[in-house]
JSON list of C-alpha atoms in Angstrom, two decimals:
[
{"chain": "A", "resi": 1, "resn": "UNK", "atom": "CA", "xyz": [22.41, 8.31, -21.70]},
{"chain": "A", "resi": 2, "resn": "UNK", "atom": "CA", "xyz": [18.91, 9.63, -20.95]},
{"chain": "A", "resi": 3, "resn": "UNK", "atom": "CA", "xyz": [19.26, 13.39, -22.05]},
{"chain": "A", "resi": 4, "resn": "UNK", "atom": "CA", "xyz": [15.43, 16.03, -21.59]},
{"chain": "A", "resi": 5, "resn": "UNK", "atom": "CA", "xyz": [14.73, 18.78, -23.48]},
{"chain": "A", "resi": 6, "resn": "UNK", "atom": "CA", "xyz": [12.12, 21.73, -22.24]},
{"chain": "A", "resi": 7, "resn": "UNK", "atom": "CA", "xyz": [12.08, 23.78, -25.49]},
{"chain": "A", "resi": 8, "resn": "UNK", "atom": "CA", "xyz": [11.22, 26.98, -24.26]},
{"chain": "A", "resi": 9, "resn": "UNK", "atom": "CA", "xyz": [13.11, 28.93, -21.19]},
{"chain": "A", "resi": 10, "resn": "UNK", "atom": "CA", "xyz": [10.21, 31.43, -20.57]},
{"chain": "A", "resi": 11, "resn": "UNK", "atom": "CA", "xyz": [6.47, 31.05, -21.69]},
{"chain": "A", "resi": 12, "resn": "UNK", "atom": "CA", "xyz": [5.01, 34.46, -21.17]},
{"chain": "A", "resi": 13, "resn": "UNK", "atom": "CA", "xyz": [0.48, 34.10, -21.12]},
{"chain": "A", "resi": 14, "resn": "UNK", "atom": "CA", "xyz": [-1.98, 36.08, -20.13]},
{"chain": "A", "resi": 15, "resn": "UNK", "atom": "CA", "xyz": [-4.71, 34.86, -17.34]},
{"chain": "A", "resi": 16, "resn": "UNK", "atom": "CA", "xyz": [-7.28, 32.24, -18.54]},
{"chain": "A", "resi": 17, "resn": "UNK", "atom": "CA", "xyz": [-5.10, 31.60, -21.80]},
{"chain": "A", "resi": 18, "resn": "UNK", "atom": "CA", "xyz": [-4.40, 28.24, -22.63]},
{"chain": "A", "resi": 19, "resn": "UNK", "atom": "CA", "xyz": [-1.05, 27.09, -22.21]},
{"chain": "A", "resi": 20, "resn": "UNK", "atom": "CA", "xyz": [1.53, 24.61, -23.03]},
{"chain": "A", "resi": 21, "resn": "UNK", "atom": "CA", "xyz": [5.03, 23.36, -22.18]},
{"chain": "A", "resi": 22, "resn": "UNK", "atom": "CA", "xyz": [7.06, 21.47, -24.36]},
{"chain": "A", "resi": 23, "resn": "UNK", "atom": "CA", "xyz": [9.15, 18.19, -23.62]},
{"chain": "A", "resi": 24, "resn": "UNK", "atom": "CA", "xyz": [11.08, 15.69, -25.49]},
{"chain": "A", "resi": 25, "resn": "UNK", "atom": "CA", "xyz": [13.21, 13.23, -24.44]},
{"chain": "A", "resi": 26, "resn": "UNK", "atom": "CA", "xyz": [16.17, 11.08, -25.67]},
{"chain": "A", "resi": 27, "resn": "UNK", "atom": "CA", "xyz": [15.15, 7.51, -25.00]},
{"chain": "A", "resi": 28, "resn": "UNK", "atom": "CA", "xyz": [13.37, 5.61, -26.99]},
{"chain": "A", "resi": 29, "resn": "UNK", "atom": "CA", "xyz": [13.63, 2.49, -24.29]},
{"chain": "A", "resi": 30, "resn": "UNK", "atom": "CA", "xyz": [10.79, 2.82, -21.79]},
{"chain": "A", "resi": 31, "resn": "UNK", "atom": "CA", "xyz": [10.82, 5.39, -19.42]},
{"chain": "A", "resi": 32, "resn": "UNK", "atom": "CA", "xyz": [9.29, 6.89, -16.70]},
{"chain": "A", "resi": 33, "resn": "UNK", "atom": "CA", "xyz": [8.16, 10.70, -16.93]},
{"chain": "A", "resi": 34, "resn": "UNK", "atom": "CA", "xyz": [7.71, 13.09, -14.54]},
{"chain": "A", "resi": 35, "resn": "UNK", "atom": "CA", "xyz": [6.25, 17.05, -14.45]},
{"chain": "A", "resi": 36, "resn": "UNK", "atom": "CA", "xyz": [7.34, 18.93, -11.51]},
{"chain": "A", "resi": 37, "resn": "UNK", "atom": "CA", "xyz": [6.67, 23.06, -10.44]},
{"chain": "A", "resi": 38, "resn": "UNK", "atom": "CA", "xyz": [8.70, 24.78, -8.15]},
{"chain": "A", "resi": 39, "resn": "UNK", "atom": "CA", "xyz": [7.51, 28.65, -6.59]},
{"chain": "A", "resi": 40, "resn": "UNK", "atom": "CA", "xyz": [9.77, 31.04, -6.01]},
{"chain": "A", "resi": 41, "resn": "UNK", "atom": "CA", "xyz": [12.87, 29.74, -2.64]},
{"chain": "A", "resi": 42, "resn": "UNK", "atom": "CA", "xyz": [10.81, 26.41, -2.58]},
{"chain": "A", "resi": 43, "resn": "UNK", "atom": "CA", "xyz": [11.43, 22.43, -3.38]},
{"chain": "A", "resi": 44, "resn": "UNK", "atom": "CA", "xyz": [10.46, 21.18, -6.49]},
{"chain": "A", "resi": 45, "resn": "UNK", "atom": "CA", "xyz": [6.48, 19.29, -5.92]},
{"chain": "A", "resi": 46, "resn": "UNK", "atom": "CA", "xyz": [5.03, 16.80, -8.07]},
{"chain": "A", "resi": 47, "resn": "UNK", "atom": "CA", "xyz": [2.59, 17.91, -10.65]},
{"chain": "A", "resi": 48, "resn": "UNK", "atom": "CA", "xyz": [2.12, 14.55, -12.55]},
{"chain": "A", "resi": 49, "resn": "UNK", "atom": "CA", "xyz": [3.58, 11.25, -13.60]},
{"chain": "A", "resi": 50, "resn": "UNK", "atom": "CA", "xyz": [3.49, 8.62, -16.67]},
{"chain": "A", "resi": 51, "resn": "UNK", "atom": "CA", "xyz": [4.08, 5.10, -15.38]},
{"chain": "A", "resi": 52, "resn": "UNK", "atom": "CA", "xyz": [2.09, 2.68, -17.67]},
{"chain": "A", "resi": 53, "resn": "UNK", "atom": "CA", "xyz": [-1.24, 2.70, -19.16]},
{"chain": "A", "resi": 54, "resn": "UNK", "atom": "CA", "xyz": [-3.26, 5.61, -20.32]},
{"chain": "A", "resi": 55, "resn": "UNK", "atom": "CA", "xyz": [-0.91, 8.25, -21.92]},
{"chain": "A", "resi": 56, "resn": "UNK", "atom": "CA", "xyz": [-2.90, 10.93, -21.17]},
{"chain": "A", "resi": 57, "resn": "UNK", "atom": "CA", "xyz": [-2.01, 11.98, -17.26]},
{"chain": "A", "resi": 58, "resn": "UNK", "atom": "CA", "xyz": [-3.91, 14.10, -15.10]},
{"chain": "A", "resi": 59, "resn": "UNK", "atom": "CA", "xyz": [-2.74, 16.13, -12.17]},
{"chain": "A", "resi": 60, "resn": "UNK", "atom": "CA", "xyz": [-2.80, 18.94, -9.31]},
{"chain": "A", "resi": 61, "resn": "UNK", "atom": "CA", "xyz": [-3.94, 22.26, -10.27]},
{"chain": "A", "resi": 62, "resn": "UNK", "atom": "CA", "xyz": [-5.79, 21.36, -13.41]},
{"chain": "A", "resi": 63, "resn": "UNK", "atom": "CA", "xyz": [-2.57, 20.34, -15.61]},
{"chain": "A", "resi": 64, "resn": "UNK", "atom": "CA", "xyz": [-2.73, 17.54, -17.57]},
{"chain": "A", "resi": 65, "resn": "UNK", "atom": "CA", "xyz": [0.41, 15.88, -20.05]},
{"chain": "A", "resi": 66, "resn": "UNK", "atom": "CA", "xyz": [0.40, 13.60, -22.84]},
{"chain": "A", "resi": 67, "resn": "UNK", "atom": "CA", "xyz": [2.58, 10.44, -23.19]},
{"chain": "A", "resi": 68, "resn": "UNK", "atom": "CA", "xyz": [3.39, 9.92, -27.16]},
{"chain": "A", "resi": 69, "resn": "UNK", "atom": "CA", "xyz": [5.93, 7.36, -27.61]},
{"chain": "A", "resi": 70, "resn": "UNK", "atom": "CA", "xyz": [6.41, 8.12, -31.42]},
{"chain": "A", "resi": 71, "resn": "UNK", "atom": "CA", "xyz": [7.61, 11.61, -30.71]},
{"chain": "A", "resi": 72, "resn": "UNK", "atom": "CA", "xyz": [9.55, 10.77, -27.45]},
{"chain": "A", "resi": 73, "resn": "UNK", "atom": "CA", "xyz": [6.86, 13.85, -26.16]},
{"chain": "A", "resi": 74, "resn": "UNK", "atom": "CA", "xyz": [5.72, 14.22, -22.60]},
{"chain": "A", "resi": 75, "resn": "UNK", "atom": "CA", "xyz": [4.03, 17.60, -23.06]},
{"chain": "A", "resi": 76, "resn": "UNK", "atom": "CA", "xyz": [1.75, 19.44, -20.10]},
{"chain": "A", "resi": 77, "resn": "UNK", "atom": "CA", "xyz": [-0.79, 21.43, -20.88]},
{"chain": "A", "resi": 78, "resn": "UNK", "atom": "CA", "xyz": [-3.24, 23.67, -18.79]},
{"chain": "A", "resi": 79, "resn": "UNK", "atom": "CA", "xyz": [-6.65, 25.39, -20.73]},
{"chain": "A", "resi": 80, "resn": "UNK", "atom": "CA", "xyz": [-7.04, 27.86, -18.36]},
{"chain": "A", "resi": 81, "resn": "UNK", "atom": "CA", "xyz": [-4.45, 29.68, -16.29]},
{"chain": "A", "resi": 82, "resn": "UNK", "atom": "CA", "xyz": [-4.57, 32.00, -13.49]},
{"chain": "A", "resi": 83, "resn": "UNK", "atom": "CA", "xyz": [-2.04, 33.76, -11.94]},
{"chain": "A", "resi": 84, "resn": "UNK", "atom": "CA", "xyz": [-0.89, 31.49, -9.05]},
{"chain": "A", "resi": 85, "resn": "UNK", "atom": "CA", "xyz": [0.89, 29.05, -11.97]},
{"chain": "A", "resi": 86, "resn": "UNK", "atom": "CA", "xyz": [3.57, 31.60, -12.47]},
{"chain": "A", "resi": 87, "resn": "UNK", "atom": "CA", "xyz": [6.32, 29.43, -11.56]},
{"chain": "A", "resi": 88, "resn": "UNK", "atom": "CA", "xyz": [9.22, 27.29, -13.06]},
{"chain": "A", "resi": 89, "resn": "UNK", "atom": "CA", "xyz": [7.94, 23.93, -14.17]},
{"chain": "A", "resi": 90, "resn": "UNK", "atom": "CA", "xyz": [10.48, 21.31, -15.20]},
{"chain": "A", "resi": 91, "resn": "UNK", "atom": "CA", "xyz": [10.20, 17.99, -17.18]},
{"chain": "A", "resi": 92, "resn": "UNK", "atom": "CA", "xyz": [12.09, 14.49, -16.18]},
{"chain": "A", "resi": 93, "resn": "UNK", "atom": "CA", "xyz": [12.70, 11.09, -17.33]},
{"chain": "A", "resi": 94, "resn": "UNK", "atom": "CA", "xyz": [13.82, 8.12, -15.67]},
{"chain": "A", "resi": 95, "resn": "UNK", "atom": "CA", "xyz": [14.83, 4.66, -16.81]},
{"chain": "A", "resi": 96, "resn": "UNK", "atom": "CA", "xyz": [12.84, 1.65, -15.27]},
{"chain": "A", "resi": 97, "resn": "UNK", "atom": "CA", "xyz": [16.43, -0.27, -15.50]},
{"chain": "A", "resi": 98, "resn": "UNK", "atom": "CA", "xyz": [18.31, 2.44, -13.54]},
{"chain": "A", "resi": 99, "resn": "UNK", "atom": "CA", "xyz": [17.00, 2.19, -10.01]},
{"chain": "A", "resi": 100, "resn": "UNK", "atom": "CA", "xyz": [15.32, 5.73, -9.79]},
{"chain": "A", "resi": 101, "resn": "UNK", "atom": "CA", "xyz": [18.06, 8.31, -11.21]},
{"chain": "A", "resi": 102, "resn": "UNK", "atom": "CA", "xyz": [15.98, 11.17, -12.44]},
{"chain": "A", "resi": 103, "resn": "UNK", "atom": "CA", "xyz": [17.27, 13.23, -15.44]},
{"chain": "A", "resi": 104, "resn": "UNK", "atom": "CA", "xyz": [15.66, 16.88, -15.23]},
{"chain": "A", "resi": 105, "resn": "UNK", "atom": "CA", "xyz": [15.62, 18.83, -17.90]},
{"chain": "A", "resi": 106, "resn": "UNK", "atom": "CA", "xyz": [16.15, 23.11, -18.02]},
{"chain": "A", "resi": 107, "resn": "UNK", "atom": "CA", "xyz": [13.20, 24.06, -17.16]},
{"chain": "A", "resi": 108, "resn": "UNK", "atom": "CA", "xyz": [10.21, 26.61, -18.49]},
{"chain": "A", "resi": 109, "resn": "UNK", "atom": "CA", "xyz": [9.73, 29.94, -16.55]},
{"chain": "A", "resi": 110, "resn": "UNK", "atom": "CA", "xyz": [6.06, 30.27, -16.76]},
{"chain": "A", "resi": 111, "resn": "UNK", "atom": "CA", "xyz": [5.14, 33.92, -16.58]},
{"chain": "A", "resi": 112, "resn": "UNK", "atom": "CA", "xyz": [1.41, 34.72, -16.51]},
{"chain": "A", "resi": 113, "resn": "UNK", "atom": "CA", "xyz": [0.06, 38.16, -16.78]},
{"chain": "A", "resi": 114, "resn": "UNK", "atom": "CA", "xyz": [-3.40, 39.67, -15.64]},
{"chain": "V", "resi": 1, "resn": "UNK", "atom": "CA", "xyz": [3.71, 15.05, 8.89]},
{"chain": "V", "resi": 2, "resn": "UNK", "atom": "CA", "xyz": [5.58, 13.43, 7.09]},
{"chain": "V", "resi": 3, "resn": "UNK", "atom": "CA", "xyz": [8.15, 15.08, 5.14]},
{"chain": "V", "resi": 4, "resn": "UNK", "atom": "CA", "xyz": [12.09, 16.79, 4.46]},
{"chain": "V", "resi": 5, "resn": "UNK", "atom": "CA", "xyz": [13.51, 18.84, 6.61]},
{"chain": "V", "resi": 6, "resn": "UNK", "atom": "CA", "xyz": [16.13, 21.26, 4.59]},
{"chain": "V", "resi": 7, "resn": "UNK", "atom": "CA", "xyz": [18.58, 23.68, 7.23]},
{"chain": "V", "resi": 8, "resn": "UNK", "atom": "CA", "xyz": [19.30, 26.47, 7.41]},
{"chain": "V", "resi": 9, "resn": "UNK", "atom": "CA", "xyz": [17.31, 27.92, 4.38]},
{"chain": "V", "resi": 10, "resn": "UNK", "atom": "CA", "xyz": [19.54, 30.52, 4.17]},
{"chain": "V", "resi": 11, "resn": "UNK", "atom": "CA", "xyz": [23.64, 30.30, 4.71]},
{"chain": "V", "resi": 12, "resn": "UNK", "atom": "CA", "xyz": [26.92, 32.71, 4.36]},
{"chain": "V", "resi": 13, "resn": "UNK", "atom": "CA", "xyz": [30.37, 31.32, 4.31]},
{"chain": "V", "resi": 14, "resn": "UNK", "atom": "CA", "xyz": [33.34, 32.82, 3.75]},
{"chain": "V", "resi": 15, "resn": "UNK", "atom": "CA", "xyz": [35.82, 31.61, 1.08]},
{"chain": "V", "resi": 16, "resn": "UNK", "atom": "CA", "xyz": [37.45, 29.02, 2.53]},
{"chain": "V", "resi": 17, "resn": "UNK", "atom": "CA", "xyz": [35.09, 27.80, 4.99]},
{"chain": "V", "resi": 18, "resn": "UNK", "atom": "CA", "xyz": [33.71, 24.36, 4.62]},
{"chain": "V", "resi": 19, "resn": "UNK", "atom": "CA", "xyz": [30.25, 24.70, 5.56]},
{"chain": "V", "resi": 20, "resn": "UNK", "atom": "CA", "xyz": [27.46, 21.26, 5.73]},
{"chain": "V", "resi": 21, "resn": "UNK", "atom": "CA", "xyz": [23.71, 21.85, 4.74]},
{"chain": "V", "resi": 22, "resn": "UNK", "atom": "CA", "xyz": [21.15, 18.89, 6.60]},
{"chain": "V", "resi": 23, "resn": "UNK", "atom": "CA", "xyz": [18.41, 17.23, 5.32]},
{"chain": "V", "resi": 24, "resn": "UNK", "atom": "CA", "xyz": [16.84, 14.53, 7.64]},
{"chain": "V", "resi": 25, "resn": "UNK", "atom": "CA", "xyz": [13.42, 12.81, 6.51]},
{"chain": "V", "resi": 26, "resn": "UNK", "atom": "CA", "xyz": [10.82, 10.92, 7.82]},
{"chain": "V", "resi": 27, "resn": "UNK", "atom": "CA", "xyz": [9.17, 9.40, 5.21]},
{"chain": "V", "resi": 28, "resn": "UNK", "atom": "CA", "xyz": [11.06, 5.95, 5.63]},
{"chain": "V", "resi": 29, "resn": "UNK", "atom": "CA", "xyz": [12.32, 6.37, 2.29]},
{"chain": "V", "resi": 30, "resn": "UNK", "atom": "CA", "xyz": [15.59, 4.41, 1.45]},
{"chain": "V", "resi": 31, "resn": "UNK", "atom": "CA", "xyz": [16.75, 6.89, -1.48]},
{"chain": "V", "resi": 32, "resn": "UNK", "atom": "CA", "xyz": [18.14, 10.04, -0.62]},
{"chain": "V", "resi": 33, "resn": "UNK", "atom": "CA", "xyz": [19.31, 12.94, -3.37]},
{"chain": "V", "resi": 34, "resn": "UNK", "atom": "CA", "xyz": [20.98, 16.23, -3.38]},
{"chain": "V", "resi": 35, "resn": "UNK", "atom": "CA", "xyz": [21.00, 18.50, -6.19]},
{"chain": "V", "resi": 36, "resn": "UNK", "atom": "CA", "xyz": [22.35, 22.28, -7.02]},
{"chain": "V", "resi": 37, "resn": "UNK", "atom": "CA", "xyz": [20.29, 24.97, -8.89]},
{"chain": "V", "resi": 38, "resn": "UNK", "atom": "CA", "xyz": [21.46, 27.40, -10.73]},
{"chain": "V", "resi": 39, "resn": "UNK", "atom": "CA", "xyz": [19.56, 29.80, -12.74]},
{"chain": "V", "resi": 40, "resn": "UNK", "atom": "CA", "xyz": [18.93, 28.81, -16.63]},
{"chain": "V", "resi": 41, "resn": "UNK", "atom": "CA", "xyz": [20.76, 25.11, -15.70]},
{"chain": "V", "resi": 42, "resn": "UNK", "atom": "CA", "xyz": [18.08, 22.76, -13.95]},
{"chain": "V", "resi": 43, "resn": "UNK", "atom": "CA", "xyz": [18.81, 20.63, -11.35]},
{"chain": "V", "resi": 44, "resn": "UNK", "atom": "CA", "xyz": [22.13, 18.64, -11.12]},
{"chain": "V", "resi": 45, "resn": "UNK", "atom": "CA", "xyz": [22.91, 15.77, -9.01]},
{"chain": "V", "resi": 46, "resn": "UNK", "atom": "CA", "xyz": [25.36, 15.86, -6.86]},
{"chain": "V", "resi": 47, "resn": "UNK", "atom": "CA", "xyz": [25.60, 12.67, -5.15]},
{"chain": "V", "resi": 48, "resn": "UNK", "atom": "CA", "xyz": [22.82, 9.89, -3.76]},
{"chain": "V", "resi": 49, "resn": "UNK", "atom": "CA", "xyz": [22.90, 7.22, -1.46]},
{"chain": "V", "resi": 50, "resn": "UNK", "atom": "CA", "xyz": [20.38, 4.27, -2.24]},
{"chain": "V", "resi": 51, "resn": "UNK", "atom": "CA", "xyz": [21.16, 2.50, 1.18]},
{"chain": "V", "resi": 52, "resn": "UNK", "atom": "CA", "xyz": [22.80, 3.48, 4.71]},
{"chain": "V", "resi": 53, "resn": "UNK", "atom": "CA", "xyz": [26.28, 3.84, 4.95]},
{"chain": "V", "resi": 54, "resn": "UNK", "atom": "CA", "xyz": [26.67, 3.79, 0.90]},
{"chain": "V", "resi": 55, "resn": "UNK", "atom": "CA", "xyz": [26.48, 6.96, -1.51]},
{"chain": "V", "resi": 56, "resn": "UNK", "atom": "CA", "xyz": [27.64, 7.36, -5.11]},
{"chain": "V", "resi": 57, "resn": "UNK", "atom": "CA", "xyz": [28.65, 10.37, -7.05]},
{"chain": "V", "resi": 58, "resn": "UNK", "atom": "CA", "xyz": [26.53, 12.03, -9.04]},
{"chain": "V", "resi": 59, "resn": "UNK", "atom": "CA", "xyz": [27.22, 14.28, -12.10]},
{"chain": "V", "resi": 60, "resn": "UNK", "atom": "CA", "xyz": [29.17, 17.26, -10.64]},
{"chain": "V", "resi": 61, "resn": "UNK", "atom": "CA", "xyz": [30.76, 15.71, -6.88]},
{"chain": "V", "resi": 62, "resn": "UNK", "atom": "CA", "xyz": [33.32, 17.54, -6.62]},
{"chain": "V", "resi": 63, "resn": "UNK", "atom": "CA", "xyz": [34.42, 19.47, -3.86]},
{"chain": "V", "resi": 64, "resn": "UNK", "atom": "CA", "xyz": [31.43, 17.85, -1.93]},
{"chain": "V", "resi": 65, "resn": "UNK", "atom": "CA", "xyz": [31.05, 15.29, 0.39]},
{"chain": "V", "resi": 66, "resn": "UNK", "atom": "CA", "xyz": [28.24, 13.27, 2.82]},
{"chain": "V", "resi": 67, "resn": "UNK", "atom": "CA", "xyz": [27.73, 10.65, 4.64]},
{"chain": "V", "resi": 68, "resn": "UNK", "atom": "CA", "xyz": [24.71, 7.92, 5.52]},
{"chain": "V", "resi": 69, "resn": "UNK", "atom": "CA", "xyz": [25.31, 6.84, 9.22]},
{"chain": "V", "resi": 70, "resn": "UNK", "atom": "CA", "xyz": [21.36, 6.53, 9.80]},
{"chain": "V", "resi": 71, "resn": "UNK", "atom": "CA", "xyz": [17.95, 6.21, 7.13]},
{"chain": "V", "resi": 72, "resn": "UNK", "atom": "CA", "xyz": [16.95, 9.77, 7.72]},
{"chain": "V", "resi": 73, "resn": "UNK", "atom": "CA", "xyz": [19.86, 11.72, 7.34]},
{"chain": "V", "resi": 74, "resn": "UNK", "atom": "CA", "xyz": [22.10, 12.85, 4.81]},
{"chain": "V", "resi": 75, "resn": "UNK", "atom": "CA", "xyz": [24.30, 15.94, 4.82]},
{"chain": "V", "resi": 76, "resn": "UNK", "atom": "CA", "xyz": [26.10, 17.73, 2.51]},
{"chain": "V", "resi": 77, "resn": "UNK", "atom": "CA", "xyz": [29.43, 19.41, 3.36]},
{"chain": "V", "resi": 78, "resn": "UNK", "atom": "CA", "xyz": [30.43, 21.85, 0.63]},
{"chain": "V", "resi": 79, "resn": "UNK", "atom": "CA", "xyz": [34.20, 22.11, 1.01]},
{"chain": "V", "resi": 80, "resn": "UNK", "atom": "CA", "xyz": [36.86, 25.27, 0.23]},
{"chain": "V", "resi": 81, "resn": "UNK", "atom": "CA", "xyz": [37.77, 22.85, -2.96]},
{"chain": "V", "resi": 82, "resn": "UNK", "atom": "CA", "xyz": [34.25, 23.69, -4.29]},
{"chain": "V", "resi": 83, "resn": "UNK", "atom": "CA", "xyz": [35.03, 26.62, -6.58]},
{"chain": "V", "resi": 84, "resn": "UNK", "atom": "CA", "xyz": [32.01, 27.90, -7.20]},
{"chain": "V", "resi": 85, "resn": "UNK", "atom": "CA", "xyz": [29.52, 27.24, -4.38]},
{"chain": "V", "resi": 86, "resn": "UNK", "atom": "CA", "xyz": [27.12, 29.82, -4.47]},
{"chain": "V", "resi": 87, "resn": "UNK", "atom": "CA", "xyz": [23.89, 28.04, -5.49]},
{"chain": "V", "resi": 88, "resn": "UNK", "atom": "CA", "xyz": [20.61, 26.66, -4.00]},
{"chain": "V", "resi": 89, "resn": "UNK", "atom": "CA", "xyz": [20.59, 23.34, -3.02]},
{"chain": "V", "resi": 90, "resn": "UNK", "atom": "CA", "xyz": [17.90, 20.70, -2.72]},
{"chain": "V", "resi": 91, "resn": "UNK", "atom": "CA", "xyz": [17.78, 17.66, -0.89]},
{"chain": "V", "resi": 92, "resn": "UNK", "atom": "CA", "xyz": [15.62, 14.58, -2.05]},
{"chain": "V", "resi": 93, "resn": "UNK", "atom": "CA", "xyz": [14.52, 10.96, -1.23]},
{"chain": "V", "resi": 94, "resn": "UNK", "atom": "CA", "xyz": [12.57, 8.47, -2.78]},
{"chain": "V", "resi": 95, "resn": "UNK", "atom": "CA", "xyz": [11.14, 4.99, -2.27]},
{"chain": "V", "resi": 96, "resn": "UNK", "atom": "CA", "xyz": [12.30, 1.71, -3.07]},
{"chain": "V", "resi": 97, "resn": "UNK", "atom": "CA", "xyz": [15.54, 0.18, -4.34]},
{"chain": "V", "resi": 98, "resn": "UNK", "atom": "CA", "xyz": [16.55, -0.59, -7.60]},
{"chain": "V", "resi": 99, "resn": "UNK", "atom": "CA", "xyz": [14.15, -1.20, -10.26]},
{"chain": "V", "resi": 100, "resn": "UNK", "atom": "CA", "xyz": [10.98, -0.50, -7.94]},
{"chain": "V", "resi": 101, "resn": "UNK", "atom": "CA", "xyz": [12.41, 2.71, -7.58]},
{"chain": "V", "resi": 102, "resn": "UNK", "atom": "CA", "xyz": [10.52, 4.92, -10.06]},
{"chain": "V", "resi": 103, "resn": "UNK", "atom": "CA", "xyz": [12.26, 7.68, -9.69]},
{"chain": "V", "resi": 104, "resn": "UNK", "atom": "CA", "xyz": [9.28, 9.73, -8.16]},
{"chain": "V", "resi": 105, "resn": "UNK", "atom": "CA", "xyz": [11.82, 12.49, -5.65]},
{"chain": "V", "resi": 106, "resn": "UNK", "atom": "CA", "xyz": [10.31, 14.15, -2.74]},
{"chain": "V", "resi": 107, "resn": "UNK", "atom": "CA", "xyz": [12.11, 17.58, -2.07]},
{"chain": "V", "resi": 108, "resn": "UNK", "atom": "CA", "xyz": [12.60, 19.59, 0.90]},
{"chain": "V", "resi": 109, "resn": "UNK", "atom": "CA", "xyz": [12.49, 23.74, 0.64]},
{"chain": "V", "resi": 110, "resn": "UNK", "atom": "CA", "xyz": [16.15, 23.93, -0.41]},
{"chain": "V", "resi": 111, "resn": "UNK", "atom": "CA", "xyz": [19.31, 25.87, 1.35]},
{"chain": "V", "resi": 112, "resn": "UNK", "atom": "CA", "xyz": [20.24, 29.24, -0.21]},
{"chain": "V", "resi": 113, "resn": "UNK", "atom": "CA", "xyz": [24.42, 29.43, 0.19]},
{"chain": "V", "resi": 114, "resn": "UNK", "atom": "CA", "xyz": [26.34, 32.18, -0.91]},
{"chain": "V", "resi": 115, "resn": "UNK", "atom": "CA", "xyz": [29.56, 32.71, -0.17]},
{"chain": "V", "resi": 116, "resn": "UNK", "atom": "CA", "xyz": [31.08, 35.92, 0.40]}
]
């Protein structure tokens, strides 16, 4: 079964540091892979998505994430953050053969600090 | 606009109680989700329903139930067999059946329940 791993709970960074959130995930079949932020009492929204074709993704906000099949990696990166990203930001895979199940992994508390 | 509607955001039951969160969309999706959040665990499903008047049990279903009479509804009733409801809950839905389902979920704002 599809398993995702976020390898750090909390990210602590200070305003206009670079960041960078860390995901693997089990499957080395192909997948789908999705980055999703959720604010304080709110739904989950879509950040960004890897379907097919260029690994590199690009999404809201000024995140982008890297597809690297080798290393089963789907990590998101920001250069510059501000202090609206403070959030929780979590990873997740699904399995073109599975009819949409999502698989979500832990999450990463993004704190930033002025 | 289109969207999903979560209510109430926030609810307090009573041990014992049964008590059923909504969700109702109007995004003509055919996939709908719900998941429980705890802190430090992620998102879990709970049960989804790919097609009206069909639902399957997700990873932790018990002491839940719902039901799919119509496309843009499906509520959650969190029973007195649930033993440890407290939790926020988030409702889901996505497009397309079976393999042109990607997977993509649209989430309401979530229902807060604690039980007293």
């Amino acid at each position: 079964a599809q398993s995702v791993t976020q390898l750090d709970s909390q990210v602590p960074v200070f305003e206009e540091a670079p960041v960078e959130l860390r995901c693997n995930y089990s499957s080395s079949v192909s997948v789908y892979l999705f980055w999703y932020v959720q604010y304080p009492n709110q739904g989950l929204q879509l950040l960004l998505k890897y379907l097919s074709g260029s690994t590199l993704v690009k999404g809201i906000n000024g995140f982008e994430a890297e597809f690297n099949k080798s290393q089963t990696s789907f990590h998101l990166r920001k250069p510059s953050v501000h202090i609206s990203d403070t959030a929780e930001y979590f990873c997740a895979v699904s399995d073109p053969g599975q009819g949409g199940k999502l698989i979500f992994g832990q999450g990463t508390e993004l704190s930033v600090k002025p | 606009d289109g969207g999903i509607t979560q209510s109430p955001k926030y609810l307090f039951r009573k041990e014992g109680q049964n008590v059923t969160l909504s969700c109702e969309q109007n995004l003509n999706h055919d996939a709908m989700y719900w998941y429980r959040q705890d802190p430090g665990q992620g998102l879990r499903l709970i049960y989804y329903s790919q097609i009206v008047n069909d639902f399957q049990k997700g990873d932790i279903a018990e002491g839940y139930s719902v039901s799919r009479e119509k496309k843009e509804s499906f509520p959650l009733t969190v029973t007195s067999a649930q033993k440890n409801p407290t939790a926020f809950y988030l409702c889901a839905s996505s497009t397309g059946t079976g393999p042109a389902n990607t997977g993509e979920l649209f989430f309401g704002e979530g229902s807060r329940l604690t039980v007293l």
